[in-house]
XYZ file of C-alpha atoms in Angstrom:
206
model
C 75.942 76.107 83.553
C 79.586 74.613 83.352
C 81.712 76.719 84.786
C 85.024 78.466 82.610
C 86.559 78.634 86.122
C 85.995 75.573 88.455
C 86.961 75.842 91.639
C 87.586 72.291 92.714
C 90.345 73.287 94.514
C 90.523 75.931 97.934
C 90.406 79.313 98.153
C 94.375 80.655 98.368
C 94.656 83.967 100.107
C 98.153 83.299 101.546
C 99.660 86.651 102.343
C 102.652 86.038 99.673
C 99.616 85.365 96.761
C 97.778 88.658 97.995
C 100.501 90.692 97.938
C 101.933 89.852 94.833
C 98.391 89.849 92.728
C 97.889 93.330 94.067
C 101.506 94.228 92.207
C 100.331 92.640 89.385
C 97.029 94.792 89.772
C 98.486 97.627 90.194
C 101.295 97.739 87.234
C 98.190 96.660 85.424
C 95.914 99.899 86.250
C 99.239 101.955 85.702
C 99.558 100.882 82.376
C 95.446 101.748 81.356
C 96.123 105.080 82.545
C 98.883 105.396 80.347
C 97.556 104.277 77.526
C 94.307 106.623 78.163
C 96.856 109.229 78.761
C 98.243 108.355 74.810
C 94.950 108.066 72.960
C 93.741 111.319 75.019
C 96.410 112.966 73.390
C 96.889 111.411 69.764
C 92.952 111.077 68.767
C 90.274 113.354 68.876
C 86.368 112.764 68.393
C 84.717 109.213 68.132
C 88.139 107.255 68.207
C 89.097 108.898 71.570
C 86.121 107.712 72.383
C 85.903 104.356 71.673
C 89.708 103.324 72.532
C 89.608 105.126 75.424
C 86.476 103.141 76.611
C 87.639 99.861 75.385
C 91.043 100.269 77.892
C 88.639 102.052 80.854
C 86.584 98.370 79.906
C 89.875 96.974 80.086
C 91.164 98.108 83.609
C 87.726 97.498 84.937
C 87.158 94.266 84.264
C 90.806 93.827 85.163
C 90.260 95.533 88.711
C 86.855 93.990 89.343
C 87.421 90.033 87.969
C 90.812 89.333 88.557
C 91.207 89.372 92.527
C 88.424 86.754 92.763
C 90.073 84.401 90.015
C 93.684 84.479 91.237
C 92.124 84.085 94.890
C 89.587 81.525 93.680
C 87.031 82.958 95.809
C 84.390 81.195 97.434
C 83.551 82.392 100.318
C 84.027 85.609 102.990
C 87.323 85.364 103.621
C 88.442 85.139 100.014
C 86.068 87.976 99.279
C 87.701 90.349 101.914
C 91.139 88.949 100.180
C 90.157 90.033 97.389
C 89.183 93.817 98.079
C 92.717 93.795 100.084
C 94.086 92.980 96.685
C 92.449 95.668 95.057
C 93.343 97.916 97.997
C 96.857 96.922 97.536
C 97.010 97.652 93.850
C 95.608 101.467 94.686
C 98.406 102.053 96.942
C 100.963 100.331 94.237
C 99.064 102.695 91.361
C 100.110 105.684 94.035
C 103.885 105.017 94.431
C 104.083 104.626 90.410
C 102.129 108.019 89.821
C 104.453 110.602 91.420
C 107.256 108.559 90.353
C 106.887 108.136 87.432
C 103.704 109.080 85.285
C 103.026 112.865 86.939
C 107.038 113.653 86.195
C 106.542 112.462 82.315
C 103.493 114.117 81.990
C 100.722 111.554 81.615
C 97.832 113.368 82.737
C 96.388 115.895 79.725
C 94.598 119.624 80.660
C 91.159 117.769 81.105
C 92.423 115.823 84.193
C 93.608 119.074 85.668
C 90.868 120.746 85.337
C 88.638 118.355 87.006
C 90.976 118.219 89.820
C 90.958 121.914 89.804
C 94.750 122.147 88.486
C 96.464 119.266 90.711
C 96.758 115.620 89.718
C 96.503 114.537 93.240
C 92.393 115.112 93.364
C 91.763 111.591 92.010
C 93.878 109.677 94.938
C 91.878 109.264 98.040
C 89.284 108.288 95.249
C 91.275 106.054 93.513
C 91.997 103.541 97.118
C 88.238 103.282 97.864
C 86.975 102.621 94.180
C 89.995 99.899 93.706
C 88.964 98.524 96.858
C 85.243 98.413 95.704
C 85.495 97.092 92.648
C 87.690 93.653 93.650
C 85.279 93.529 96.838
C 81.914 93.657 94.626
C 83.195 91.321 91.747
C 84.684 88.733 93.984
C 81.125 88.652 95.806
C 79.753 88.309 92.444
C 81.999 85.574 91.401
C 81.486 83.914 94.934
C 77.977 83.939 94.818
C 77.647 81.975 90.898
C 80.059 79.355 92.163
C 77.416 78.405 95.065
C 75.538 77.383 92.193
C 78.272 76.408 89.911
C 78.023 79.331 87.104
C 81.012 80.491 85.445
C 82.943 83.646 86.027
C 81.846 84.701 82.302
C 78.681 84.632 83.408
C 79.596 87.307 86.053
C 81.127 89.258 83.981
C 78.231 89.353 81.514
C 75.623 90.325 84.369
C 77.656 93.367 85.753
C 78.457 94.540 81.473
C 74.254 93.879 81.021
C 73.879 95.706 84.495
C 76.048 98.795 84.099
C 74.805 99.300 80.051
C 71.476 99.601 82.025
C 72.200 102.060 84.707
C 74.295 104.664 82.282
C 71.135 104.273 79.790
C 69.345 105.382 82.288
C 71.173 107.822 83.832
C 71.304 109.374 80.197
C 67.882 109.134 78.908
C 66.765 110.523 82.620
C 69.314 113.208 82.284
C 70.895 112.602 85.823
C 73.345 115.446 86.306
C 76.277 115.083 84.487
C 74.936 112.107 82.604
C 75.459 111.491 78.860
C 76.315 108.751 75.929
C 79.739 109.258 76.980
C 82.833 106.709 78.751
C 82.563 108.594 82.055
C 79.029 107.812 82.308
C 79.495 104.336 81.736
C 82.329 103.995 83.661
C 80.507 105.311 86.526
C 77.396 103.175 86.274
C 80.102 100.308 87.020
C 79.507 100.799 90.763
C 75.508 100.464 90.668
C 76.139 98.328 88.416
C 78.128 96.138 90.486
C 76.035 96.260 94.151
C 73.383 94.919 92.049
C 75.156 92.112 90.821
C 75.855 91.082 93.932
C 72.465 91.250 95.002
C 70.782 89.313 92.038
C 73.887 86.810 92.354
C 73.208 85.997 96.046
C 69.041 85.899 95.612
C 69.940 83.513 92.307
C 72.422 81.534 94.636
C 69.731 80.707 97.673
C 67.214 80.076 95.080
C 69.865 77.358 93.565
């Protein structure tokens, strides 16, 4: 399959590039949070779920794929640097959040209730999640690069697996699962792990 993003040049993961990429991704994550907050306040029902799902999908895609694309990952060093971008982005967000987002009241009551009345509950989860997404995404992209497959192919595999995992969880009545945005957002995590395993096995056979 022809590549959408070819890897004709070597990986580039010098420290300034990693730091700059982490800053950009952290700002993107913050903007997605702001958009979700505005949507949740302004809309209800299907419109709320649809637009929230779209913004969440964009934020997930950015965190999963952009570090790998920016660094042109092909090997373990690039994968590690991509994970570092995910971690750095989370740290950038953790600066923006208490300085701007929380004072501006970006969070609705539903998020305060999830956190037991606190907006700080998600910070320990955020950095682990951001690093994991960038790490697994870079690994999948690197595996695809080994068999000259496109970044788009890696993205499609992740999307298909996410839909499958989320649907199975909803049909099987997994605790807390349903046909909603949170279920499919969480389904990305096992889907990424599966995509990494599948892409690695496919690359070995190519």
